[in-house]
């Protein structure tokens, strides 16, 4: 009898249910359901439709039952930092406000009055981002302190949906680590820091190691979807799942989890929380087996996606790459780390303004715009990998690119040339594969991470891009 595992992989624009099983020693994937996602305006804030997302989670589970492919376990992964509060009766308090909402503007200044930025980084290892959970909670405490007073538990997005599925509350380590409130030393909440910020410590439940089996489905959910299974707290931050799925044959490797964001980093045994890494904007997030994901968050393909959308989706990504190659000598570059590119009203106008303000040629055509974005990203990858090597004292000969961006052959080729390193691209479904891998490890199908990564390498196509001589 085939043993199935279900990954529910929820991204900022869509989600999907992917079933997997082992066949002839290889991991087989099957997408059974896909649904839309996105922030909506609610009560003056950009929010997630958490009720709609939960309905979609259950609809995808029903599809498994219809196919007669019942998973033995399932796991959910999402983006980081966002959370909901629930009261003692398990009801959500307030809206599920999203990370692109502007409520956190200037909250870094508020926090720095309590704890200086350098000290905050030294004790959490997390790079300052305006959307981090720490700033969201401080903003909430100023706007709606009554919600924190009513709260019994804080649940990050995947933990919340696990709770709705099972009725059991849990807090998983990798997703919690993204918010700048966890100690990389204790692998648990920094309760002293939480108290310093005037936040209620009672809502922060002890963290569980990724791969922990949370519970079975509740009776209500079991009846609705047509089956029962274990719910596993996987590496529930999507990047943590993607990194677990890097098909490297060595223990030392650099990676880029490439999608809307580009997360460039390495796996370490211990966090690097010094001033050099802070100034370089590197962060120390949690990974499987408490490994540290030492990485830099780079704007990523969000920029070219936005440009394409503003061009009314008239051109495919392949066409944009072809047009960018035709004007490859266009000289202008942008700083993709500049916060102005985070959520601009117009990405195209923001790119043009940056070039104009920096005294560079202003891109006018779609090809010139694409060339600026793609080449700026590749050059940022080069700077970042060199910073990383200087901080870790290691030399990395290759970069493993996983996630949807592994299909971006043009950018992968530019990256190989810019860095002078071999680029291995694939698998594209890394996040779902990592989610499933954590479940398979929890169920004992693999002896450890090395074995599961070898299986991934043998199961999925990996492209090689060599730097031009």
PDB file of C-alpha atoms in Angstrom, residues 123-421:
ATOM      1  CA  UNK A 123      20.718  38.811  21.198  1.00  0.00           C
ATOM      2  CA  UNK A 124      18.400  37.669  18.368  1.00  0.00           C
ATOM      3  CA  UNK A 125      20.685  37.462  15.320  1.00  0.00           C
ATOM      4  CA  UNK A 126      17.805  38.665  13.144  1.00  0.00           C
ATOM      5  CA  UNK A 127      18.326  41.476  10.646  1.00  0.00           C
ATOM      6  CA  UNK A 128      16.069  44.485  11.023  1.00  0.00           C
ATOM      7  CA  UNK A 129      13.152  44.390   8.624  1.00  0.00           C
ATOM      8  CA  UNK A 130      10.214  46.772   9.077  1.00  0.00           C
ATOM      9  CA  UNK A 131       7.750  43.890   8.940  1.00  0.00           C
ATOM     10  CA  UNK A 132       9.333  41.675  11.646  1.00  0.00           C
ATOM     11  CA  UNK A 133       6.963  40.306  14.271  1.00  0.00           C
ATOM     12  CA  UNK A 134       8.624  42.426  16.946  1.00  0.00           C
ATOM     13  CA  UNK A 135       7.592  45.637  15.164  1.00  0.00           C
ATOM     14  CA  UNK A 136       4.134  44.313  14.337  1.00  0.00           C
ATOM     15  CA  UNK A 137       3.460  43.558  18.006  1.00  0.00           C
ATOM     16  CA  UNK A 138       4.748  46.910  19.212  1.00  0.00           C
ATOM     17  CA  UNK A 139       2.508  48.605  16.632  1.00  0.00           C
ATOM     18  CA  UNK A 140      -0.467  46.531  17.799  1.00  0.00           C
ATOM     19  CA  UNK A 141       0.257  47.375  21.420  1.00  0.00           C
ATOM     20  CA  UNK A 142       0.035  51.069  20.549  1.00  0.00           C
ATOM     21  CA  UNK A 143      -3.061  50.807  18.369  1.00  0.00           C
ATOM     22  CA  UNK A 144      -5.070  48.018  20.019  1.00  0.00           C
ATOM     23  CA  UNK A 145      -3.589  47.124  23.435  1.00  0.00           C
ATOM     24  CA  UNK A 146      -6.886  45.498  24.361  1.00  0.00           C
ATOM     25  CA  UNK A 147      -6.246  42.736  21.819  1.00  0.00           C
ATOM     26  CA  UNK A 148      -3.048  41.714  23.576  1.00  0.00           C
ATOM     27  CA  UNK A 149      -4.832  41.841  26.910  1.00  0.00           C
ATOM     28  CA  UNK A 150      -7.548  39.489  25.620  1.00  0.00           C
ATOM     29  CA  UNK A 151      -5.078  37.110  23.948  1.00  0.00           C
ATOM     30  CA  UNK A 152      -4.294  33.693  25.362  1.00  0.00           C
ATOM     31  CA  UNK A 153      -1.891  32.581  22.606  1.00  0.00           C
ATOM     32  CA  UNK A 154       0.108  33.992  19.702  1.00  0.00           C
ATOM     33  CA  UNK A 155       0.176  31.651  16.729  1.00  0.00           C
ATOM     34  CA  UNK A 156       2.219  32.265  13.594  1.00  0.00           C
ATOM     35  CA  UNK A 157       0.354  31.557  10.351  1.00  0.00           C
ATOM     36  CA  UNK A 158       1.120  27.812   9.957  1.00  0.00           C
ATOM     37  CA  UNK A 159       0.646  27.220  13.688  1.00  0.00           C
ATOM     38  CA  UNK A 160      -2.770  28.881  13.484  1.00  0.00           C
ATOM     39  CA  UNK A 161      -3.966  26.652  10.642  1.00  0.00           C
ATOM     40  CA  UNK A 162      -2.576  23.594  12.442  1.00  0.00           C
ATOM     41  CA  UNK A 163      -4.654  24.659  15.444  1.00  0.00           C
ATOM     42  CA  UNK A 164      -7.786  25.011  13.311  1.00  0.00           C
ATOM     43  CA  UNK A 165      -7.169  21.511  11.935  1.00  0.00           C
ATOM     44  CA  UNK A 166      -6.490  19.792  15.240  1.00  0.00           C
ATOM     45  CA  UNK A 167      -7.713  21.946  18.118  1.00  0.00           C
ATOM     46  CA  UNK A 168      -4.176  21.713  19.532  1.00  0.00           C
ATOM     47  CA  UNK A 169      -1.937  24.766  19.883  1.00  0.00           C
ATOM     48  CA  UNK A 170       1.731  24.518  19.066  1.00  0.00           C
ATOM     49  CA  UNK A 171       4.567  26.887  18.241  1.00  0.00           C
ATOM     50  CA  UNK A 172       7.168  25.706  15.735  1.00  0.00           C
ATOM     51  CA  UNK A 173      10.755  26.907  15.949  1.00  0.00           C
ATOM     52  CA  UNK A 174      11.644  27.866  12.349  1.00  0.00           C
ATOM     53  CA  UNK A 175       8.612  30.111  11.796  1.00  0.00           C
ATOM     54  CA  UNK A 176       9.001  31.766  15.204  1.00  0.00           C
ATOM     55  CA  UNK A 177      12.683  32.479  14.561  1.00  0.00           C
ATOM     56  CA  UNK A 178      11.849  34.876  11.721  1.00  0.00           C
ATOM     57  CA  UNK A 179      10.228  37.508  13.947  1.00  0.00           C
ATOM     58  CA  UNK A 180      13.215  38.816  15.990  1.00  0.00           C
ATOM     59  CA  UNK A 181      11.928  37.553  19.346  1.00  0.00           C
ATOM     60  CA  UNK A 182      13.769  34.214  19.625  1.00  0.00           C
ATOM     61  CA  UNK A 183      17.186  33.534  21.138  1.00  0.00           C
ATOM     62  CA  UNK A 184      19.567  31.628  18.821  1.00  0.00           C
ATOM     63  CA  UNK A 185      21.274  30.313  21.958  1.00  0.00           C
ATOM     64  CA  UNK A 186      18.285  28.838  23.813  1.00  0.00           C
ATOM     65  CA  UNK A 187      16.224  28.084  20.673  1.00  0.00           C
ATOM     66  CA  UNK A 188      13.237  29.510  22.525  1.00  0.00           C
ATOM     67  CA  UNK A 189      11.523  32.857  23.014  1.00  0.00           C
ATOM     68  CA  UNK A 190      13.606  35.624  24.552  1.00  0.00           C
ATOM     69  CA  UNK A 191      11.161  36.226  27.395  1.00  0.00           C
ATOM     70  CA  UNK A 192      13.325  38.934  28.944  1.00  0.00           C
ATOM     71  CA  UNK A 193      13.230  40.894  25.681  1.00  0.00           C
ATOM     72  CA  UNK A 194       9.473  40.387  25.431  1.00  0.00           C
ATOM     73  CA  UNK A 195       9.016  41.810  28.932  1.00  0.00           C
ATOM     74  CA  UNK A 196      11.261  44.775  28.100  1.00  0.00           C
ATOM     75  CA  UNK A 197       8.928  45.630  25.220  1.00  0.00           C
ATOM     76  CA  UNK A 198       5.878  45.555  27.472  1.00  0.00           C
ATOM     77  CA  UNK A 199       4.357  42.542  25.735  1.00  0.00           C
ATOM     78  CA  UNK A 200       2.553  39.755  27.645  1.00  0.00           C
ATOM     79  CA  UNK A 201       4.861  36.755  27.980  1.00  0.00           C
ATOM     80  CA  UNK A 202       1.940  34.378  28.593  1.00  0.00           C
ATOM     81  CA  UNK A 203       0.959  34.375  24.902  1.00  0.00           C
ATOM     82  CA  UNK A 204       4.302  32.910  23.797  1.00  0.00           C
ATOM     83  CA  UNK A 205       4.137  29.146  24.162  1.00  0.00           C
ATOM     84  CA  UNK A 206       7.356  27.037  24.310  1.00  0.00           C
ATOM     85  CA  UNK A 207       8.749  26.280  20.871  1.00  0.00           C
ATOM     86  CA  UNK A 208       8.747  22.817  19.325  1.00  0.00           C
ATOM     87  CA  UNK A 209      11.464  21.323  17.167  1.00  0.00           C
ATOM     88  CA  UNK A 210      10.570  21.038  13.458  1.00  0.00           C
ATOM     89  CA  UNK A 211       9.332  17.569  12.670  1.00  0.00           C
ATOM     90  CA  UNK A 212       7.246  17.272  15.847  1.00  0.00           C
ATOM     91  CA  UNK A 213       3.916  15.493  15.395  1.00  0.00           C
ATOM     92  CA  UNK A 214       1.334  17.913  16.784  1.00  0.00           C
ATOM     93  CA  UNK A 215      -1.907  15.896  16.801  1.00  0.00           C
ATOM     94  CA  UNK A 216      -4.502  14.120  14.680  1.00  0.00           C
ATOM     95  CA  UNK A 217      -7.308  15.992  12.945  1.00  0.00           C
ATOM     96  CA  UNK A 218     -10.201  17.147  15.105  1.00  0.00           C
ATOM     97  CA  UNK A 219     -13.469  15.205  14.840  1.00  0.00           C
ATOM     98  CA  UNK A 220     -15.121  18.119  13.024  1.00  0.00           C
ATOM     99  CA  UNK A 221     -12.383  18.447  10.407  1.00  0.00           C
ATOM    100  CA  UNK A 222     -12.063  14.680  10.017  1.00  0.00           C
ATOM    101  CA  UNK A 223     -15.755  14.420   9.215  1.00  0.00           C
ATOM    102  CA  UNK A 224     -15.616  17.336   6.780  1.00  0.00           C
ATOM    103  CA  UNK A 225     -12.583  16.243   4.740  1.00  0.00           C
ATOM    104  CA  UNK A 226     -13.283  12.507   4.849  1.00  0.00           C
ATOM    105  CA  UNK A 227     -10.162  11.114   6.533  1.00  0.00           C
ATOM    106  CA  UNK A 228      -7.835  11.381   9.515  1.00  0.00           C
ATOM    107  CA  UNK A 229      -4.059  11.867   9.582  1.00  0.00           C
ATOM    108  CA  UNK A 230      -1.197  13.208  11.666  1.00  0.00           C
ATOM    109  CA  UNK A 231      -0.498  16.926  11.490  1.00  0.00           C
ATOM    110  CA  UNK A 232       3.245  17.508  11.652  1.00  0.00           C
ATOM    111  CA  UNK A 233       4.889  20.795  12.608  1.00  0.00           C
ATOM    112  CA  UNK A 234       7.254  20.707   9.647  1.00  0.00           C
ATOM    113  CA  UNK A 235       9.944  23.267   8.864  1.00  0.00           C
ATOM    114  CA  UNK A 236       6.965  25.575   8.617  1.00  0.00           C
ATOM    115  CA  UNK A 237       8.767  28.691   7.434  1.00  0.00           C
ATOM    116  CA  UNK A 238       8.798  28.285   3.664  1.00  0.00           C
ATOM    117  CA  UNK A 239      12.480  29.127   3.339  1.00  0.00           C
ATOM    118  CA  UNK A 240      13.376  26.609   6.049  1.00  0.00           C
ATOM    119  CA  UNK A 241      11.550  23.975   4.013  1.00  0.00           C
ATOM    120  CA  UNK A 242      13.273  25.074   0.802  1.00  0.00           C
ATOM    121  CA  UNK A 243      16.707  24.850   2.437  1.00  0.00           C
ATOM    122  CA  UNK A 244      15.968  21.378   3.767  1.00  0.00           C
ATOM    123  CA  UNK A 245      15.343  20.385   0.137  1.00  0.00           C
ATOM    124  CA  UNK A 246      18.677  21.662  -1.225  1.00  0.00           C
ATOM    125  CA  UNK A 247      20.021  18.577  -3.063  1.00  0.00           C
ATOM    126  CA  UNK A 248      23.648  19.106  -2.125  1.00  0.00           C
ATOM    127  CA  UNK A 249      26.051  16.193  -1.998  1.00  0.00           C
ATOM    128  CA  UNK A 250      28.290  18.066   0.460  1.00  0.00           C
ATOM    129  CA  UNK A 251      27.748  19.363   3.974  1.00  0.00           C
ATOM    130  CA  UNK A 252      29.018  22.836   3.024  1.00  0.00           C
ATOM    131  CA  UNK A 253      27.032  24.633   0.379  1.00  0.00           C
ATOM    132  CA  UNK A 254      25.655  28.056  -0.446  1.00  0.00           C
ATOM    133  CA  UNK A 255      22.074  28.419  -1.600  1.00  0.00           C
ATOM    134  CA  UNK A 256      19.589  30.884  -2.992  1.00  0.00           C
ATOM    135  CA  UNK A 257      15.953  30.154  -2.287  1.00  0.00           C
ATOM    136  CA  UNK A 258      14.701  32.080  -5.287  1.00  0.00           C
ATOM    137  CA  UNK A 259      11.172  33.321  -5.741  1.00  0.00           C
ATOM    138  CA  UNK A 260       9.352  36.519  -4.844  1.00  0.00           C
ATOM    139  CA  UNK A 261      12.267  37.014  -2.461  1.00  0.00           C
ATOM    140  CA  UNK A 262      15.817  35.768  -2.891  1.00  0.00           C
ATOM    141  CA  UNK A 263      17.237  34.261   0.291  1.00  0.00           C
ATOM    142  CA  UNK A 264      20.978  33.774  -0.119  1.00  0.00           C
ATOM    143  CA  UNK A 265      22.857  31.935   2.587  1.00  0.00           C
ATOM    144  CA  UNK A 266      24.465  28.871   4.119  1.00  0.00           C
ATOM    145  CA  UNK A 267      23.740  26.415   6.927  1.00  0.00           C
ATOM    146  CA  UNK A 268      25.749  26.832  10.125  1.00  0.00           C
ATOM    147  CA  UNK A 269      25.962  25.115  13.478  1.00  0.00           C
ATOM    148  CA  UNK A 270      25.967  28.421  15.376  1.00  0.00           C
ATOM    149  CA  UNK A 271      24.613  31.891  14.740  1.00  0.00           C
ATOM    150  CA  UNK A 272      26.865  34.798  13.746  1.00  0.00           C
ATOM    151  CA  UNK A 273      25.557  37.826  15.633  1.00  0.00           C
ATOM    152  CA  UNK A 274      28.437  40.265  15.375  1.00  0.00           C
ATOM    153  CA  UNK A 275      28.571  43.823  14.096  1.00  0.00           C
ATOM    154  CA  UNK A 276      29.968  42.811  10.720  1.00  0.00           C
ATOM    155  CA  UNK A 277      27.033  40.535   9.965  1.00  0.00           C
ATOM    156  CA  UNK A 278      24.557  43.141  11.228  1.00  0.00           C
ATOM    157  CA  UNK A 279      25.957  45.845   8.978  1.00  0.00           C
ATOM    158  CA  UNK A 280      25.870  43.435   6.033  1.00  0.00           C
ATOM    159  CA  UNK A 281      22.187  42.794   6.855  1.00  0.00           C
ATOM    160  CA  UNK A 282      22.604  39.033   7.324  1.00  0.00           C
ATOM    161  CA  UNK A 283      20.140  37.192   9.520  1.00  0.00           C
ATOM    162  CA  UNK A 284      20.206  33.950  11.553  1.00  0.00           C
ATOM    163  CA  UNK A 285      16.962  32.030  11.152  1.00  0.00           C
ATOM    164  CA  UNK A 286      16.115  28.566  12.415  1.00  0.00           C
ATOM    165  CA  UNK A 287      16.394  25.412  10.334  1.00  0.00           C
ATOM    166  CA  UNK A 288      15.880  21.686  10.624  1.00  0.00           C
ATOM    167  CA  UNK A 289      17.742  20.052  13.540  1.00  0.00           C
ATOM    168  CA  UNK A 290      18.290  23.547  14.956  1.00  0.00           C
ATOM    169  CA  UNK A 291      20.740  24.358  12.180  1.00  0.00           C
ATOM    170  CA  UNK A 292      21.128  28.085  11.556  1.00  0.00           C
ATOM    171  CA  UNK A 293      20.112  29.551   8.208  1.00  0.00           C
ATOM    172  CA  UNK A 294      22.630  32.368   7.938  1.00  0.00           C
ATOM    173  CA  UNK A 295      21.252  34.379   5.061  1.00  0.00           C
ATOM    174  CA  UNK A 296      20.560  37.715   3.448  1.00  0.00           C
ATOM    175  CA  UNK A 297      17.057  38.666   2.352  1.00  0.00           C
ATOM    176  CA  UNK A 298      17.244  40.161  -1.158  1.00  0.00           C
ATOM    177  CA  UNK A 299      14.283  41.672  -2.987  1.00  0.00           C
ATOM    178  CA  UNK A 300      14.201  38.908  -5.619  1.00  0.00           C
ATOM    179  CA  UNK A 301      11.872  38.240  -8.541  1.00  0.00           C
ATOM    180  CA  UNK A 302       9.187  40.424  -6.965  1.00  0.00           C
ATOM    181  CA  UNK A 303      10.767  43.277  -8.911  1.00  0.00           C
ATOM    182  CA  UNK A 304      10.505  41.721 -12.378  1.00  0.00           C
ATOM    183  CA  UNK A 305       7.049  40.353 -11.528  1.00  0.00           C
ATOM    184  CA  UNK A 306       5.922  43.878 -10.691  1.00  0.00           C
ATOM    185  CA  UNK A 307       7.457  45.323 -13.864  1.00  0.00           C
ATOM    186  CA  UNK A 308       5.728  42.681 -15.970  1.00  0.00           C
ATOM    187  CA  UNK A 309       2.392  43.356 -14.285  1.00  0.00           C
ATOM    188  CA  UNK A 310       2.711  47.102 -14.872  1.00  0.00           C
ATOM    189  CA  UNK A 311       3.291  46.306 -18.538  1.00  0.00           C
ATOM    190  CA  UNK A 312      -0.175  44.679 -18.436  1.00  0.00           C
ATOM    191  CA  UNK A 313       1.409  41.207 -18.578  1.00  0.00           C
ATOM    192  CA  UNK A 314       1.936  41.842 -22.278  1.00  0.00           C
ATOM    193  CA  UNK A 315       5.257  39.993 -22.270  1.00  0.00           C
ATOM    194  CA  UNK A 316       6.154  36.590 -20.900  1.00  0.00           C
ATOM    195  CA  UNK A 317       9.150  36.298 -18.593  1.00  0.00           C
ATOM    196  CA  UNK A 318      10.974  34.535 -21.440  1.00  0.00           C
ATOM    197  CA  UNK A 319      10.306  37.487 -23.746  1.00  0.00           C
ATOM    198  CA  UNK A 320      11.535  39.937 -21.132  1.00  0.00           C
ATOM    199  CA  UNK A 321      14.744  37.920 -20.797  1.00  0.00           C
ATOM    200  CA  UNK A 322      15.225  37.930 -24.577  1.00  0.00           C
ATOM    201  CA  UNK A 323      14.726  41.693 -24.709  1.00  0.00           C
ATOM    202  CA  UNK A 324      17.107  42.168 -21.761  1.00  0.00           C
ATOM    203  CA  UNK A 325      19.790  40.184 -23.584  1.00  0.00           C
ATOM    204  CA  UNK A 326      19.354  42.364 -26.677  1.00  0.00           C
ATOM    205  CA  UNK A 327      20.307  45.439 -24.590  1.00  0.00           C
ATOM    206  CA  UNK A 328      22.802  43.668 -22.332  1.00  0.00           C
ATOM    207  CA  UNK A 329      25.194  46.601 -22.531  1.00  0.00           C
ATOM    208  CA  UNK A 330      22.689  48.992 -20.973  1.00  0.00           C
ATOM    209  CA  UNK A 331      24.840  50.279 -18.087  1.00  0.00           C
ATOM    210  CA  UNK A 332      22.436  51.301 -15.309  1.00  0.00           C
ATOM    211  CA  UNK A 333      22.090  49.375 -12.043  1.00  0.00           C
ATOM    212  CA  UNK A 334      19.902  49.766  -8.972  1.00  0.00           C
ATOM    213  CA  UNK A 335      20.405  48.868  -5.327  1.00  0.00           C
ATOM    214  CA  UNK A 336      17.903  46.033  -4.959  1.00  0.00           C
ATOM    215  CA  UNK A 337      18.286  46.289  -1.166  1.00  0.00           C
ATOM    216  CA  UNK A 338      16.849  49.826  -1.155  1.00  0.00           C
ATOM    217  CA  UNK A 339      13.565  49.866   0.804  1.00  0.00           C
ATOM    218  CA  UNK A 340      11.936  51.988  -1.898  1.00  0.00           C
ATOM    219  CA  UNK A 341      11.521  48.785  -3.953  1.00  0.00           C
ATOM    220  CA  UNK A 342       9.679  46.946  -1.143  1.00  0.00           C
ATOM    221  CA  UNK A 343       6.111  47.975  -2.021  1.00  0.00           C
ATOM    222  CA  UNK A 344       6.145  50.949  -4.414  1.00  0.00           C
ATOM    223  CA  UNK A 345       3.035  52.301  -6.102  1.00  0.00           C
ATOM    224  CA  UNK A 346       4.904  51.801  -9.382  1.00  0.00           C
ATOM    225  CA  UNK A 347       7.992  49.615  -9.665  1.00  0.00           C
ATOM    226  CA  UNK A 348       8.807  51.005 -13.111  1.00  0.00           C
ATOM    227  CA  UNK A 349       8.710  54.626 -11.980  1.00  0.00           C
ATOM    228  CA  UNK A 350      10.724  53.792  -8.871  1.00  0.00           C
ATOM    229  CA  UNK A 351      13.440  52.119 -10.970  1.00  0.00           C
ATOM    230  CA  UNK A 352      13.533  55.130 -13.293  1.00  0.00           C
ATOM    231  CA  UNK A 353      13.709  57.544 -10.359  1.00  0.00           C
ATOM    232  CA  UNK A 354      16.600  55.632  -8.776  1.00  0.00           C
ATOM    233  CA  UNK A 355      18.579  55.715 -12.020  1.00  0.00           C
ATOM    234  CA  UNK A 356      17.857  59.407 -12.532  1.00  0.00           C
ATOM    235  CA  UNK A 357      18.793  60.351  -8.971  1.00  0.00           C
ATOM    236  CA  UNK A 358      22.065  58.400  -9.197  1.00  0.00           C
ATOM    237  CA  UNK A 359      23.056  60.066 -12.470  1.00  0.00           C
ATOM    238  CA  UNK A 360      22.598  56.959 -14.614  1.00  0.00           C
ATOM    239  CA  UNK A 361      20.815  56.399 -17.905  1.00  0.00           C
ATOM    240  CA  UNK A 362      17.091  56.009 -17.315  1.00  0.00           C
ATOM    241  CA  UNK A 363      15.628  52.787 -18.783  1.00  0.00           C
ATOM    242  CA  UNK A 364      12.773  53.395 -21.187  1.00  0.00           C
ATOM    243  CA  UNK A 365      11.972  50.128 -22.959  1.00  0.00           C
ATOM    244  CA  UNK A 366      10.762  46.859 -21.413  1.00  0.00           C
ATOM    245  CA  UNK A 367      14.102  45.289 -22.353  1.00  0.00           C
ATOM    246  CA  UNK A 368      16.095  48.009 -20.635  1.00  0.00           C
ATOM    247  CA  UNK A 369      13.949  47.740 -17.496  1.00  0.00           C
ATOM    248  CA  UNK A 370      14.397  43.950 -17.426  1.00  0.00           C
ATOM    249  CA  UNK A 371      18.140  44.281 -18.008  1.00  0.00           C
ATOM    250  CA  UNK A 372      18.471  46.672 -15.069  1.00  0.00           C
ATOM    251  CA  UNK A 373      16.550  44.355 -12.731  1.00  0.00           C
ATOM    252  CA  UNK A 374      18.165  41.054 -13.728  1.00  0.00           C
ATOM    253  CA  UNK A 375      21.744  42.350 -13.825  1.00  0.00           C
ATOM    254  CA  UNK A 376      21.306  44.274 -10.580  1.00  0.00           C
ATOM    255  CA  UNK A 377      20.087  41.097  -8.900  1.00  0.00           C
ATOM    256  CA  UNK A 378      23.041  39.057 -10.200  1.00  0.00           C
ATOM    257  CA  UNK A 379      25.528  41.679  -9.024  1.00  0.00           C
ATOM    258  CA  UNK A 380      23.822  41.804  -5.617  1.00  0.00           C
ATOM    259  CA  UNK A 381      24.173  38.020  -5.365  1.00  0.00           C
ATOM    260  CA  UNK A 382      27.889  38.409  -6.087  1.00  0.00           C
ATOM    261  CA  UNK A 383      28.403  41.053  -3.384  1.00  0.00           C
ATOM    262  CA  UNK A 384      26.375  39.034  -0.898  1.00  0.00           C
ATOM    263  CA  UNK A 385      28.194  35.731  -1.451  1.00  0.00           C
ATOM    264  CA  UNK A 386      31.545  37.479  -1.021  1.00  0.00           C
ATOM    265  CA  UNK A 387      30.364  39.071   2.223  1.00  0.00           C
ATOM    266  CA  UNK A 388      29.139  35.676   3.370  1.00  0.00           C
ATOM    267  CA  UNK A 389      32.472  34.019   2.645  1.00  0.00           C
ATOM    268  CA  UNK A 390      34.318  36.744   4.538  1.00  0.00           C
ATOM    269  CA  UNK A 391      32.094  36.313   7.600  1.00  0.00           C
ATOM    270  CA  UNK A 392      32.110  32.511   7.686  1.00  0.00           C
ATOM    271  CA  UNK A 393      35.740  32.070   6.656  1.00  0.00           C
ATOM    272  CA  UNK A 394      34.654  29.464   4.102  1.00  0.00           C
ATOM    273  CA  UNK A 395      34.929  29.338   0.328  1.00  0.00           C
ATOM    274  CA  UNK A 396      31.939  28.085  -1.625  1.00  0.00           C
ATOM    275  CA  UNK A 397      32.612  26.887  -5.169  1.00  0.00           C
ATOM    276  CA  UNK A 398      28.969  26.504  -6.125  1.00  0.00           C
ATOM    277  CA  UNK A 399      25.578  28.003  -5.438  1.00  0.00           C
ATOM    278  CA  UNK A 400      22.453  25.844  -5.258  1.00  0.00           C
ATOM    279  CA  UNK A 401      19.356  27.706  -6.484  1.00  0.00           C
ATOM    280  CA  UNK A 402      16.050  26.194  -5.433  1.00  0.00           C
ATOM    281  CA  UNK A 403      12.436  27.326  -5.708  1.00  0.00           C
ATOM    282  CA  UNK A 404      10.527  28.877  -8.591  1.00  0.00           C
ATOM    283  CA  UNK A 405      13.522  31.032  -9.531  1.00  0.00           C
ATOM    284  CA  UNK A 406      15.433  27.884 -10.476  1.00  0.00           C
ATOM    285  CA  UNK A 407      13.467  28.106 -13.744  1.00  0.00           C
ATOM    286  CA  UNK A 408      14.885  31.583 -14.436  1.00  0.00           C
ATOM    287  CA  UNK A 409      17.676  30.327 -16.707  1.00  0.00           C
ATOM    288  CA  UNK A 410      18.643  33.843 -17.770  1.00  0.00           C
ATOM    289  CA  UNK A 411      19.163  35.039 -14.195  1.00  0.00           C
ATOM    290  CA  UNK A 412      20.919  31.791 -13.267  1.00  0.00           C
ATOM    291  CA  UNK A 413      23.375  32.297 -16.133  1.00  0.00           C
ATOM    292  CA  UNK A 414      23.961  35.913 -15.098  1.00  0.00           C
ATOM    293  CA  UNK A 415      24.536  34.724 -11.522  1.00  0.00           C
ATOM    294  CA  UNK A 416      27.144  32.173 -12.596  1.00  0.00           C
ATOM    295  CA  UNK A 417      28.971  34.836 -14.609  1.00  0.00           C
ATOM    296  CA  UNK A 418      28.759  37.521 -11.924  1.00  0.00           C
ATOM    297  CA  UNK A 419      29.962  35.271  -9.100  1.00  0.00           C
ATOM    298  CA  UNK A 420      32.361  33.090 -11.076  1.00  0.00           C
ATOM    299  CA  UNK A 421      30.772  30.069  -9.410  1.00  0.00           C
TER     300      UNK A 421
END
